[in-house]
Short mmCIF file of C-alpha atoms in Angstrom, two decimals:
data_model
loop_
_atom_site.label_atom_id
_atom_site.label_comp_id
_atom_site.label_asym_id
_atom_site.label_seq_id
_atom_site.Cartn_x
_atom_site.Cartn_y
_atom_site.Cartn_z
CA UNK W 262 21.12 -33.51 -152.32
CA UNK W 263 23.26 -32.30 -149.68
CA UNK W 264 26.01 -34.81 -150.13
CA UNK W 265 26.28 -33.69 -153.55
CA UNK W 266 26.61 -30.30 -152.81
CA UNK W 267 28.88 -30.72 -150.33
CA UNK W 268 30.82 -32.91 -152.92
CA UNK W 269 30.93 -29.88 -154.96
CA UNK W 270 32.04 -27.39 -153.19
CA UNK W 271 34.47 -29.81 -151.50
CA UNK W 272 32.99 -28.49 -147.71
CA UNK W 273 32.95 -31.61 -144.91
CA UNK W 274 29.53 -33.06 -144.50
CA UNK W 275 27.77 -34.97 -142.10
CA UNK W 276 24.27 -36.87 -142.13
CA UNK W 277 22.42 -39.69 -140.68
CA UNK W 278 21.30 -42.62 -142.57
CA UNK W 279 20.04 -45.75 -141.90
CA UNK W 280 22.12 -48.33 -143.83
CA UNK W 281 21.33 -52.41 -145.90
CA UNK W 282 23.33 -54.91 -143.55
CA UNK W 283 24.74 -56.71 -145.90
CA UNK W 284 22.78 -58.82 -148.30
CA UNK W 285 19.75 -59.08 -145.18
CA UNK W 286 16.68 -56.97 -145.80
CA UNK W 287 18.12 -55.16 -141.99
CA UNK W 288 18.78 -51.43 -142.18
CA UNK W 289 20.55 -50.04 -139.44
CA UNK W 290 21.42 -46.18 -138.37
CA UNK W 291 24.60 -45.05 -139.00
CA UNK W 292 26.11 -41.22 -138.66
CA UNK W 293 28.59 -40.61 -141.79
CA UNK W 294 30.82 -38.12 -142.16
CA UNK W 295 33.18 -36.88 -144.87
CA UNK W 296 36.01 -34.11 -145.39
CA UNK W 297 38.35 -33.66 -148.00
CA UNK W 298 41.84 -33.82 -147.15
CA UNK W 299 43.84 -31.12 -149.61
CA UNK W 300 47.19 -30.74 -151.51
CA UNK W 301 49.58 -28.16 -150.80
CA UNK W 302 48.13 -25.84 -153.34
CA UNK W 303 44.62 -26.14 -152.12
CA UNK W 304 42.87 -29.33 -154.48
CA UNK W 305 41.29 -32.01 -153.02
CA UNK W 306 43.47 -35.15 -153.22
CA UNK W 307 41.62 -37.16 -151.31
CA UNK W 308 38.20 -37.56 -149.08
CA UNK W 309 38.23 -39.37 -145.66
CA UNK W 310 34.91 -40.54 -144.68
CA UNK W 311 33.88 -42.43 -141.06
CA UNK W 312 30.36 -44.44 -140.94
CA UNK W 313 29.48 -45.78 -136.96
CA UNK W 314 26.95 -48.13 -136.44
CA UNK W 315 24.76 -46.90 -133.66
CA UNK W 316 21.53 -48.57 -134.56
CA UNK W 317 21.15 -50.47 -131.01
CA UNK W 318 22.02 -47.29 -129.03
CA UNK W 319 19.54 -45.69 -131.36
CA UNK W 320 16.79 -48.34 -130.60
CA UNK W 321 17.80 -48.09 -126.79
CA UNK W 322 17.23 -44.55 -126.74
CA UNK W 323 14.20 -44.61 -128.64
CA UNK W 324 12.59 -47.09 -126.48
CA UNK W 325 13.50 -45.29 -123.32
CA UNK W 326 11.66 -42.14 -124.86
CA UNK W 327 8.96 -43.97 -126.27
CA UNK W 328 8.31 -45.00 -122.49
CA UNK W 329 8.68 -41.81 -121.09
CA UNK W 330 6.10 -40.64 -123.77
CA UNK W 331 3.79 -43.79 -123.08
CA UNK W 332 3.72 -42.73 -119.23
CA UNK W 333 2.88 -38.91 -119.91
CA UNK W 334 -0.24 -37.84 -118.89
CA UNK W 335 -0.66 -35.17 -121.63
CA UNK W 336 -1.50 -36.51 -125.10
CA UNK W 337 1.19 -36.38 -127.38
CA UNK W 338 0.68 -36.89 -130.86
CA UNK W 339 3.05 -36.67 -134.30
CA UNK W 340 1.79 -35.41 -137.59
CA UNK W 341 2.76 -36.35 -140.91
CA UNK W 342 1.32 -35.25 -144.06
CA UNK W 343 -1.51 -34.38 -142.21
CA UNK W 344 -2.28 -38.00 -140.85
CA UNK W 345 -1.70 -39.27 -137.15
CA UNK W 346 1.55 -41.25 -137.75
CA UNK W 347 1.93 -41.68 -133.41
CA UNK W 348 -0.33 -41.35 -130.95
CA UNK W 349 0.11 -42.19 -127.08
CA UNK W 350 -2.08 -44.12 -124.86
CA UNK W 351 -3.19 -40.54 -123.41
CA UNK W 352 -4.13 -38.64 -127.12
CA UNK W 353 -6.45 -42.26 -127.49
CA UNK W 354 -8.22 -41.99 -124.28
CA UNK W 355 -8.38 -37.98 -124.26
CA UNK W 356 -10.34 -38.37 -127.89
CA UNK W 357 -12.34 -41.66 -127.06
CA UNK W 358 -10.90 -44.25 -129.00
CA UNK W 359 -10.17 -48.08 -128.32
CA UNK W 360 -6.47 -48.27 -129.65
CA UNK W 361 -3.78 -46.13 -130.74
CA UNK W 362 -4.66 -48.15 -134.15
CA UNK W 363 -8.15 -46.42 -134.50
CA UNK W 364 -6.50 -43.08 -135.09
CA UNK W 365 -3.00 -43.56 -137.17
CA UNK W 366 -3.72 -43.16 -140.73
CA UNK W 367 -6.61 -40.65 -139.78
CA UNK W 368 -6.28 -36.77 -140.26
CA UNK W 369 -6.08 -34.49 -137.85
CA UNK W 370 -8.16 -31.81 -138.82
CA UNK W 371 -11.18 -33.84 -138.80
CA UNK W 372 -10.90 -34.19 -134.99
CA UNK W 373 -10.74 -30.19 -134.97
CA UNK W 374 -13.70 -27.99 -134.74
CA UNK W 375 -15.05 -26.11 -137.83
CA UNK W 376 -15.32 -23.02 -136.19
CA UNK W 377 -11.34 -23.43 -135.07
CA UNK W 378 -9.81 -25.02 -137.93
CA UNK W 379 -9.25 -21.61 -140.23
CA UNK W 380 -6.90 -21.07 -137.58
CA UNK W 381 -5.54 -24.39 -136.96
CA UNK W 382 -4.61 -24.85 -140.78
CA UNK W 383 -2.68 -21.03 -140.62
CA UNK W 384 -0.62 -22.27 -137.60
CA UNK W 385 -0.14 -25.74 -139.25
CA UNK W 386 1.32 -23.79 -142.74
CA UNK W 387 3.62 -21.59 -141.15
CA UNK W 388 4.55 -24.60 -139.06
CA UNK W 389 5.26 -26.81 -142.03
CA UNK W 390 6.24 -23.85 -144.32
CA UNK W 391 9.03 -22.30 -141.69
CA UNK W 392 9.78 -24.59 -139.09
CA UNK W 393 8.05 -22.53 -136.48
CA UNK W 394 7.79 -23.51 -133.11
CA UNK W 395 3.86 -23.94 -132.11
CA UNK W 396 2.99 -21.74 -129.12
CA UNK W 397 0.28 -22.70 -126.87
CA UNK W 398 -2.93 -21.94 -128.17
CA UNK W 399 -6.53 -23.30 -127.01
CA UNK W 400 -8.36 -25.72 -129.50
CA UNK W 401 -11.59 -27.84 -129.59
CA UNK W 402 -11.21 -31.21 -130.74
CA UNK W 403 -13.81 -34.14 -131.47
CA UNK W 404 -14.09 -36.88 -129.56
CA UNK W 405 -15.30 -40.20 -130.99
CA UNK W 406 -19.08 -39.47 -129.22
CA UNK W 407 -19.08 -36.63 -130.78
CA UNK W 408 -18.30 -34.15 -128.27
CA UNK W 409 -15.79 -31.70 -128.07
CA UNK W 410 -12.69 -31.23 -125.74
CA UNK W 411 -10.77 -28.35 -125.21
CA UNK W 412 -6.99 -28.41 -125.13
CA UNK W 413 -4.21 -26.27 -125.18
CA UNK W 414 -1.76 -27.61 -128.13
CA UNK W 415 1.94 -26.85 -128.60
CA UNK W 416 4.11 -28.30 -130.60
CA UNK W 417 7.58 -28.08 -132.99
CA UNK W 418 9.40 -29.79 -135.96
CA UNK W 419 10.83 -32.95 -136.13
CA UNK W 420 12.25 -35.57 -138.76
CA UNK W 421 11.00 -39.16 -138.25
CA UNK W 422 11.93 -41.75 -140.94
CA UNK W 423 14.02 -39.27 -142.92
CA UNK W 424 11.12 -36.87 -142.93
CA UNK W 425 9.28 -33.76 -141.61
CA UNK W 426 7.11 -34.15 -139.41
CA UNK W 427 5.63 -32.69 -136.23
CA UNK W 428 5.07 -33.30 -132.65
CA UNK W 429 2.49 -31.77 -130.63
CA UNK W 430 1.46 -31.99 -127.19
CA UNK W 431 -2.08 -31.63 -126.01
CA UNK W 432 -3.50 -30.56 -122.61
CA UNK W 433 -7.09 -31.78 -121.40
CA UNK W 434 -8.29 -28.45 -120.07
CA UNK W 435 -11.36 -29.90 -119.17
CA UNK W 436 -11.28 -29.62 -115.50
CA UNK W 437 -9.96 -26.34 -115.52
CA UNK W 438 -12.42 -24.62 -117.46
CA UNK W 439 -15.28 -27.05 -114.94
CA UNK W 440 -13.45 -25.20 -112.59
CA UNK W 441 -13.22 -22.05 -113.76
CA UNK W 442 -17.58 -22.31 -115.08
CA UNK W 443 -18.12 -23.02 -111.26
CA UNK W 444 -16.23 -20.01 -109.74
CA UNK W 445 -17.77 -17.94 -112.21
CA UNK W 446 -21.06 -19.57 -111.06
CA UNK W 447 -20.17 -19.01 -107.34
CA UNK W 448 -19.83 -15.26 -108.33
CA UNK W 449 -23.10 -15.04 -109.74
CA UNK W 450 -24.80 -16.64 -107.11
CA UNK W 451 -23.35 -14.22 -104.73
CA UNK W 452 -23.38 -11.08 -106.46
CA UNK W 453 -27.57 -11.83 -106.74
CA UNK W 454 -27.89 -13.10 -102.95
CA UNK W 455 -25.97 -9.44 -101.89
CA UNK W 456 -28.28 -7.79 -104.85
CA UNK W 457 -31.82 -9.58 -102.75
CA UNK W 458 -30.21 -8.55 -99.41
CA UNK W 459 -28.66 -5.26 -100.71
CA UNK W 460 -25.41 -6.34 -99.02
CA UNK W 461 -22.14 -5.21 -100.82
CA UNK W 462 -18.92 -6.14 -99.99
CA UNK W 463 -15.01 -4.93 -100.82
CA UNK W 464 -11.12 -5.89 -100.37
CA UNK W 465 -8.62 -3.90 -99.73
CA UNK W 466 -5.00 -4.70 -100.30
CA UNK W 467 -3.13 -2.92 -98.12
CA UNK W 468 0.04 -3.65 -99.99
CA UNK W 469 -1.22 -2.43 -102.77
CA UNK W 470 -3.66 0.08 -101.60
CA UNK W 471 -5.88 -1.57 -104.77
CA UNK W 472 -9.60 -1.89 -103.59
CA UNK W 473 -11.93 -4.01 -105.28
CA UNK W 474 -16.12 -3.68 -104.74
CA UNK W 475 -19.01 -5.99 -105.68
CA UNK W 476 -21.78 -4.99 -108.05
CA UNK W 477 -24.08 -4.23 -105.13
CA UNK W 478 -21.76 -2.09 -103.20
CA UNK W 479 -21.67 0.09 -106.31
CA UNK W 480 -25.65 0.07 -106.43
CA UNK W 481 -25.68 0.95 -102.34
CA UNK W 482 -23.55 3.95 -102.81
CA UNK W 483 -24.87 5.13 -106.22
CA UNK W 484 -21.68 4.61 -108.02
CA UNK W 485 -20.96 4.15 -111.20
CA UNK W 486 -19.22 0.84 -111.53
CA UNK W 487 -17.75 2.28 -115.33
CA UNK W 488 -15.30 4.59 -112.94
CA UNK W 489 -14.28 1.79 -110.30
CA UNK W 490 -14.60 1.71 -107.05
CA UNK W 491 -13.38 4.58 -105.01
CA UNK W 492 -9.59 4.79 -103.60
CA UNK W 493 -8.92 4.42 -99.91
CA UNK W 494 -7.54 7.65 -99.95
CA UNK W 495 -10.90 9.24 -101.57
CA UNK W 496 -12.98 6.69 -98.99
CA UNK W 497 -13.53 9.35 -96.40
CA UNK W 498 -15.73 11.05 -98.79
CA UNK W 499 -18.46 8.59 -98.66
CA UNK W 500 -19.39 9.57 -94.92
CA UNK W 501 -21.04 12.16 -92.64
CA UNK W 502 -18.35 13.56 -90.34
CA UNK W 503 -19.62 11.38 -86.96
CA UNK W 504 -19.64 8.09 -89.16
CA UNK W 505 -16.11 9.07 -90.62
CA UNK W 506 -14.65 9.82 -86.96
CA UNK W 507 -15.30 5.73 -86.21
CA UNK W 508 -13.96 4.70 -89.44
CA UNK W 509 -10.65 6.42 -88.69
CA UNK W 510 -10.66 5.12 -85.34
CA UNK W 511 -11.71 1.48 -86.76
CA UNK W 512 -8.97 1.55 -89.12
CA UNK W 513 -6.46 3.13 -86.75
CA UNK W 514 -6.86 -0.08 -84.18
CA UNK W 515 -6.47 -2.46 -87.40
CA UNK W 516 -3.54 -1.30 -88.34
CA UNK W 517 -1.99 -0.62 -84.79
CA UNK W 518 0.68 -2.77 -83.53
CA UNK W 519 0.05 -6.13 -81.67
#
């Protein structure tokens, strides 16, 4: 192990350990360190080692963070061996369940859609294989009904109980993507009311000088949409020479100072 290893190559080492109280079945957390104190010509005489007991700092902190975690409203989750090992009161409500019991011990890839796992298990090996950080990435999961959620996931390496593990945080983008369905909906609806009424309509940044045009403004002037919409500076061309001498006018007033 690494103590050994340090050992050998007589090189200071430091890990931490949880530690037997005594004869009591207790364990308790303790950061030791070691480094070899040397002779004039370079041996090791002797090794100095310190061992501080920081067990109810330890517990203090963890508590504090297991709070903080508790109160989050994104599901957070930690993976071990492929099985839910801790799961916050959000990750049990965001996939259906009763109790944080109802899902430690389970795996995790059964929550995960069949059609997204292929690239859930690639992510999860180079995870586990290199210690990569997991960027965010959008993933169906099963709920306990049997629907599906999307999230996004992220998520990065840790060691709990002396061992690898992982901890990932999920966002419900649920209401979002609601959101987003019913602007795309919206869009629809109004790009077929100004098809029926053969009403388009445009922006104009004039910051940018980028114009933007609906579907049916590209069907009133017998554009084709594949090229975009014509430039402001190109506009003029669209008009007779009496219609184009009010447009200039029009856009002369807009623009003038207050």
């Amino acid at each position: 192990g690494h103590r050994r290893e340090s050992l050998a190559r007589g090189e200071p080492h430091e890990r931490e350990r949880r530690l037997r109280r005594g004869s009591a079945a207790t364990y308790r957390w303790h950061p030791r360190a070691a480094r070899p104190l040397r002779n004039p010509d370079g041996s090791i005489a002797r090794w100095f080692g310190t061992s501080t007991d920081i067990d109810d700092e330890k517990r203090g902190t963890e508590s504090r963070y297991r709070s903080l975690v508790e109160m989050s409203p994104d599901a957070i989750v930690i993976r071990q061996d492929d099985f839910f090992v801790f799961v916050n009161q959000a990750a049990v409500r965001l996939l259906g369940e009763r109790t944080a019991a109802d899902l430690l011990g389970t795996r995790v890839q059964d929550r995960v859609h069949p059609d997204d796992l292929p690239r859930v298990m690639e992510r999860v090996r180079r995870h586990d294989m290199y210690g990569e950080l997991l960027p965010p990435a959008e993933i169906r999961l099963r709920r306990t009904d049997g629907t599906y959620v999307t999230i996004e996931a992220m998520g990065a390496a840790i060691e709990m109980n002396g061992r690898k593990a992982s901890q990932a945080i999920w966002r419900d983008l649920t209401v979002s993507k609601r959101s987003e369905h019913a602007l795309l909906e919206r869009e629809s609806a109004l790009n077929e009311a100004q098809r029926l009424a053969q009403l388009g309509s445009w922006v104009w940044e004039t910051a940018t000088d980028a114009v933007t045009w609906t579907a049916e403004i590209y069907r009133v002037y017998r554009c084709d949409s594949a090229s975009g919409p014509v430039s402001s500076a190109e506009h003029p061309t669209l008009f007779n020479a009496e219609a184009l001498t009010r447009s200039t006018t029009v856009r002369g007033n807009a623009f003038a100072p207050a």
